[in-house]
PDB file of C-alpha atoms in Angstrom:
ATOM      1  CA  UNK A   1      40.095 -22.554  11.796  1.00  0.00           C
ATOM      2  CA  UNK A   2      38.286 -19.169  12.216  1.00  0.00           C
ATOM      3  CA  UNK A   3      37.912 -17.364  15.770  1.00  0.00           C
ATOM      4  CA  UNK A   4      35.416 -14.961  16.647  1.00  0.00           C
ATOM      5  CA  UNK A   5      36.635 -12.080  19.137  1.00  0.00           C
ATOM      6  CA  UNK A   6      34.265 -10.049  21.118  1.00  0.00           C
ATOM      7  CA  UNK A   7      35.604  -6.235  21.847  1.00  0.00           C
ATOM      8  CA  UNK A   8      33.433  -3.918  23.369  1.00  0.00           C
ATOM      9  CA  UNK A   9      35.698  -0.958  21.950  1.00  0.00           C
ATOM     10  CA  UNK A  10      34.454   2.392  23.712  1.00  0.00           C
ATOM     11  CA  UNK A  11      34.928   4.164  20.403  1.00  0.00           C
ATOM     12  CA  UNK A  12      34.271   3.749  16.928  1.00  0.00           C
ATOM     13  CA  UNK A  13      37.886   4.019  16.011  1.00  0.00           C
ATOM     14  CA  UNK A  14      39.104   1.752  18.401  1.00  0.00           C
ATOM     15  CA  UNK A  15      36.714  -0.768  17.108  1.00  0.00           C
ATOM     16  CA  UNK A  16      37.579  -0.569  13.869  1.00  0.00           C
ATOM     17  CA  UNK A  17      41.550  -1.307  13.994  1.00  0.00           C
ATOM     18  CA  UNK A  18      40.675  -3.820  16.356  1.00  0.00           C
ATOM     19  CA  UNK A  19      38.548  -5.498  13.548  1.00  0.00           C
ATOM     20  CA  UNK A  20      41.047  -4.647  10.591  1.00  0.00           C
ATOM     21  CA  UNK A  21      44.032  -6.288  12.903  1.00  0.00           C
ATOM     22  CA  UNK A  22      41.872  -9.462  13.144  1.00  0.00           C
ATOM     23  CA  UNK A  23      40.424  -9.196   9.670  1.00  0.00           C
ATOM     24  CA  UNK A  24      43.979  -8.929   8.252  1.00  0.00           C
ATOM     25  CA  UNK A  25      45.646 -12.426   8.661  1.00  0.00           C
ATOM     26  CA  UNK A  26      42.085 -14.271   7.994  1.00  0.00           C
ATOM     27  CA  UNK A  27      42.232 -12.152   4.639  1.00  0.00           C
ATOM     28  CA  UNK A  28      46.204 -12.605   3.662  1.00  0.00           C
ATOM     29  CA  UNK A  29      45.360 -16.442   3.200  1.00  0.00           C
ATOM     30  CA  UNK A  30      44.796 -17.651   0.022  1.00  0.00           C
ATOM     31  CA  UNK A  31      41.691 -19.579   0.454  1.00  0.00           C
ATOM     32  CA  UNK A  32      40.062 -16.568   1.837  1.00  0.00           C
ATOM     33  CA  UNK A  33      41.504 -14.437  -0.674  1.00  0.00           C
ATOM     34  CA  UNK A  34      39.569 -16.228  -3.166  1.00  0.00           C
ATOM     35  CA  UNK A  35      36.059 -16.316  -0.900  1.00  0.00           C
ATOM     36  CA  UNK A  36      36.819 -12.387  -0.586  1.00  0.00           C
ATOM     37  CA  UNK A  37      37.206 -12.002  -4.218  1.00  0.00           C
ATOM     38  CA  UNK A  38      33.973 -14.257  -5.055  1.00  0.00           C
ATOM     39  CA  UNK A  39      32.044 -12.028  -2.101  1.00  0.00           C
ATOM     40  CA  UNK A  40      32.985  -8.529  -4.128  1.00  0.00           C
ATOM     41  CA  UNK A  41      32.074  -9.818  -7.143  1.00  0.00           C
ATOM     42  CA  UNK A  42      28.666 -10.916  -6.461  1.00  0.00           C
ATOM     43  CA  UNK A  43      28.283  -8.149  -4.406  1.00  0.00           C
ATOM     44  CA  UNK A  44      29.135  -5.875  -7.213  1.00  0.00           C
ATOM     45  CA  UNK A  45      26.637  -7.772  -9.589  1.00  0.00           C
ATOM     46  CA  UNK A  46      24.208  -7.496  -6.899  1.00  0.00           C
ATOM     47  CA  UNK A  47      24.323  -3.944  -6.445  1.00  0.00           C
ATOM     48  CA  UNK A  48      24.259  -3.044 -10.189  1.00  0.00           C
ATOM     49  CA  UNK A  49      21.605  -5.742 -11.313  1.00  0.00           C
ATOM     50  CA  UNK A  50      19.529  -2.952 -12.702  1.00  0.00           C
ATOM     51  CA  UNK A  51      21.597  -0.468 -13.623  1.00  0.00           C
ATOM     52  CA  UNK A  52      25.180   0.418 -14.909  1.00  0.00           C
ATOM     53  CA  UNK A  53      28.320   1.013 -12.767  1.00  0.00           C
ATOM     54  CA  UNK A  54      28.539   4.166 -12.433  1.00  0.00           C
ATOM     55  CA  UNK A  55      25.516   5.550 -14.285  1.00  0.00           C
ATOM     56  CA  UNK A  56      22.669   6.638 -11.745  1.00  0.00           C
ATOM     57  CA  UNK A  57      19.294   4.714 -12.801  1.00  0.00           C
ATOM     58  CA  UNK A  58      16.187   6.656 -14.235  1.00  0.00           C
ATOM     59  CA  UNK A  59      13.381   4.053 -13.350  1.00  0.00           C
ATOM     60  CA  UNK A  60      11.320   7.509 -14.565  1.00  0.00           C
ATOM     61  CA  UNK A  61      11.924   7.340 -18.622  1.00  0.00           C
ATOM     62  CA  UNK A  62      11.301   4.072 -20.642  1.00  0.00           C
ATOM     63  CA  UNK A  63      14.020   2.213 -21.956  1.00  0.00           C
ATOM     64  CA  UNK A  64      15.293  -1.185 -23.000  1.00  0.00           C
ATOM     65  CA  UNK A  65      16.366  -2.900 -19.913  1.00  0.00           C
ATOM     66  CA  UNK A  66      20.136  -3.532 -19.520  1.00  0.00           C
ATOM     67  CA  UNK A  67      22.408  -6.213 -17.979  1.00  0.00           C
ATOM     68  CA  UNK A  68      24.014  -5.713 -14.848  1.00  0.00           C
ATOM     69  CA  UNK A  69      26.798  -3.836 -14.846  1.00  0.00           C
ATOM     70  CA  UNK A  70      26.898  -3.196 -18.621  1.00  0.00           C
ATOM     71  CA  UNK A  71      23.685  -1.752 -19.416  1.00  0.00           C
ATOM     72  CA  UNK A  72      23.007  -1.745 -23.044  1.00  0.00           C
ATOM     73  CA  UNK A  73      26.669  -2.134 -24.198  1.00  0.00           C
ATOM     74  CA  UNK A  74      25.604  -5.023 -25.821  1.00  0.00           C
ATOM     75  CA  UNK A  75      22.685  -4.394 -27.430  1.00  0.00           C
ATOM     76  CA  UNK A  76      24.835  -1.509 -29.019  1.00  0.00           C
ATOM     77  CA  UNK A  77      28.119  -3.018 -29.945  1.00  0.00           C
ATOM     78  CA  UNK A  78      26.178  -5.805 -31.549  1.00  0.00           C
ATOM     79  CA  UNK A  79      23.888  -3.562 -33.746  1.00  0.00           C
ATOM     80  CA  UNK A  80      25.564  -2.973 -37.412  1.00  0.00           C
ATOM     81  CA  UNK A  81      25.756   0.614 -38.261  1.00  0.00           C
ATOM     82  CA  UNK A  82      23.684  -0.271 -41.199  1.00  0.00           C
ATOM     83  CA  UNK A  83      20.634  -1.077 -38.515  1.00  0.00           C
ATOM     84  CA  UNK A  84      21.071   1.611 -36.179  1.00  0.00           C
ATOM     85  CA  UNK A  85      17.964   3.805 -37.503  1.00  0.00           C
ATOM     86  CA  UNK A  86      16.158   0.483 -37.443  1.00  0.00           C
ATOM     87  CA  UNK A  87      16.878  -0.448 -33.969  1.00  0.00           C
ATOM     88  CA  UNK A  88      16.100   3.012 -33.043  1.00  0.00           C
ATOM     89  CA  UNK A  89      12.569   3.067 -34.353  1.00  0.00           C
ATOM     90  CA  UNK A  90      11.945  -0.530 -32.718  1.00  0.00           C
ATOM     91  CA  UNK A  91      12.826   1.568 -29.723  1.00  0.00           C
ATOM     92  CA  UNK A  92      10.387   4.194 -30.588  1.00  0.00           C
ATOM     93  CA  UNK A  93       7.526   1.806 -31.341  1.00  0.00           C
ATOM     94  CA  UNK A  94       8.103   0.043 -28.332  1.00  0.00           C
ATOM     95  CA  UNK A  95       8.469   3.094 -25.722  1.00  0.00           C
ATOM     96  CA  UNK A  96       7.511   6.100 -27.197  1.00  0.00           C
ATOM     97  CA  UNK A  97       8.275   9.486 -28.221  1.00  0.00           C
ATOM     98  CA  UNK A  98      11.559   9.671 -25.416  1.00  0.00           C
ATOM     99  CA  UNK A  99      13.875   6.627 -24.182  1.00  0.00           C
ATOM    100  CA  UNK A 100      16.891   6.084 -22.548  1.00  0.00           C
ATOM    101  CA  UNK A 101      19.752   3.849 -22.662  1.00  0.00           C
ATOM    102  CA  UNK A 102      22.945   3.542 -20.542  1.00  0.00           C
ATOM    103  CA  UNK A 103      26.186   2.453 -22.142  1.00  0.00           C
ATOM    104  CA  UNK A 104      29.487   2.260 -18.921  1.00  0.00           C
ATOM    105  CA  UNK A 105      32.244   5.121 -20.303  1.00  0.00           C
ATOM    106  CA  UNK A 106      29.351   6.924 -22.201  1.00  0.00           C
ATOM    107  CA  UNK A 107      27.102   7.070 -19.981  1.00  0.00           C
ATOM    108  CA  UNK A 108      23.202   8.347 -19.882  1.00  0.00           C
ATOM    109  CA  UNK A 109      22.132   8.885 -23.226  1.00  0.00           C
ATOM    110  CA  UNK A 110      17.826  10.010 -23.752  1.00  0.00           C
ATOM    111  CA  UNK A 111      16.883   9.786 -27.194  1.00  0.00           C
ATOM    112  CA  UNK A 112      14.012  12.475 -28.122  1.00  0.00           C
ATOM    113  CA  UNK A 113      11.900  12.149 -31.279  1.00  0.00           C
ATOM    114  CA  UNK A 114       9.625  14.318 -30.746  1.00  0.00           C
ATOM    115  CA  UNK A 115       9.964  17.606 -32.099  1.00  0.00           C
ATOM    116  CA  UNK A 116       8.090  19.549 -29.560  1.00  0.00           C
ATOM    117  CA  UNK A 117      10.758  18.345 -27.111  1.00  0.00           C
ATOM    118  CA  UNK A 118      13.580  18.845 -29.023  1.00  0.00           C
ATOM    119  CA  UNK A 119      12.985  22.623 -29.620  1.00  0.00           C
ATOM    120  CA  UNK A 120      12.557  22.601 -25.895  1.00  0.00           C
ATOM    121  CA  UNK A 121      15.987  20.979 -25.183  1.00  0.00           C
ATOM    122  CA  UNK A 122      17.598  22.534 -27.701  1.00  0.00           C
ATOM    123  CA  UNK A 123      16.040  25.921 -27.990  1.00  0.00           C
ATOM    124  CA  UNK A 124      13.860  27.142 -25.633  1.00  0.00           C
ATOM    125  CA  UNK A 125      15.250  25.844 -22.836  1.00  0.00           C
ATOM    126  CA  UNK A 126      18.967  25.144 -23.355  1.00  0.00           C
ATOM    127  CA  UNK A 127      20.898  25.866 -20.749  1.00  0.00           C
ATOM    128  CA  UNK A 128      18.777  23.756 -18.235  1.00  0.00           C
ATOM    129  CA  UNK A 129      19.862  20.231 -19.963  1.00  0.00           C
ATOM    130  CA  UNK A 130      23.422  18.720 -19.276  1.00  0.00           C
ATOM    131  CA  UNK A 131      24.299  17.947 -23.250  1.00  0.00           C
ATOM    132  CA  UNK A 132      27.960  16.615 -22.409  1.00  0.00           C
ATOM    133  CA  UNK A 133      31.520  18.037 -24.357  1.00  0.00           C
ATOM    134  CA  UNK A 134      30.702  14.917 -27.390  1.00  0.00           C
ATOM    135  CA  UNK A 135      27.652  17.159 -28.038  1.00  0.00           C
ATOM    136  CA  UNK A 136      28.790  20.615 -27.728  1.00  0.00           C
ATOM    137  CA  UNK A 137      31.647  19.742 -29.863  1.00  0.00           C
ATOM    138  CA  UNK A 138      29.958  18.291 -32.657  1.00  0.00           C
ATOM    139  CA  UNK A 139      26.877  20.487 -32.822  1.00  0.00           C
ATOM    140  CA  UNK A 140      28.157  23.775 -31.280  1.00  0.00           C
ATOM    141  CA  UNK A 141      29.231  25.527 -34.798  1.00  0.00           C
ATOM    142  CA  UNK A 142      25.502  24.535 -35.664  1.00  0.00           C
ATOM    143  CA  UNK A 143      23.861  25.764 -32.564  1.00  0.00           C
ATOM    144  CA  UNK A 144      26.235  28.247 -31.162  1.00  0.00           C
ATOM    145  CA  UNK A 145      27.049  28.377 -27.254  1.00  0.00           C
TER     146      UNK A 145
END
């Protein structure tokens, strides 16, 4: 059996432990350990239906869509490496010259075939685009700083 206590707490502080100290032994038993647990969860799945945790959403570039939470992780891991330039010219055909893709850990990656726009990024306009430490490492000798 639940109660329902009404405080009329003259500060926001006050109202607060008041809530936690009432919150706190509904919480502690099991059964509404598990209804807590279930709420988070959906709520989490809610929250990140269209995007990846942790990875802000572009609804401005094209992209495939991902699932919640995981993005395109699976559409990815599932790809053989003998497909990838495959899959990525489906992705071309399908949304043009730039898309984007969000993997959790990885994060935001935009995939440019366009060479205008590469020499832009790149070149022209370098130090304006975030390339991450996986890129600088592997194409830094190439590019210089």
């Amino acid at each position: 059996m639940s109660t329902v206590a009404t405080v009329a707490p003259s500060t926001t502080v006050g109202f607060t432990s008041t809530l936690l100290s009432q919150l706190l032994p509904l919480i502690t038993q099991s059964t509404n350990r598990r209804k807590l647990l279930l709420a988070l969860i959906l709520y989490t799945v809610y929250k990140y239906r269209r995007s990846v945790l942790l990875v802000r959403p572009r609804p401005d570039l094209p992209g495939p869509p991902g699932l919640p939470l995981i993005g395109n992780f699976w559409e990815m891991a599932t790809v053989p490496k003998t497909d990838f330039l495959q899959s990525q010219e489906r992705n071309f055909a399908k949304y043009g010259k730039v898309y984007t893709m969000a993997i959790p850990g990885i994060g935001r990656t935009i995939t440019v075939k366009d060479p205008e726009i590469l020499d832009h990024i790149l070149r022209t306009h370098f130090w304006i685009y975030e390339k991450g430490t996986r890129f600088k490492e592997t194409l830094g000798p190439l590019i210089g700083d």
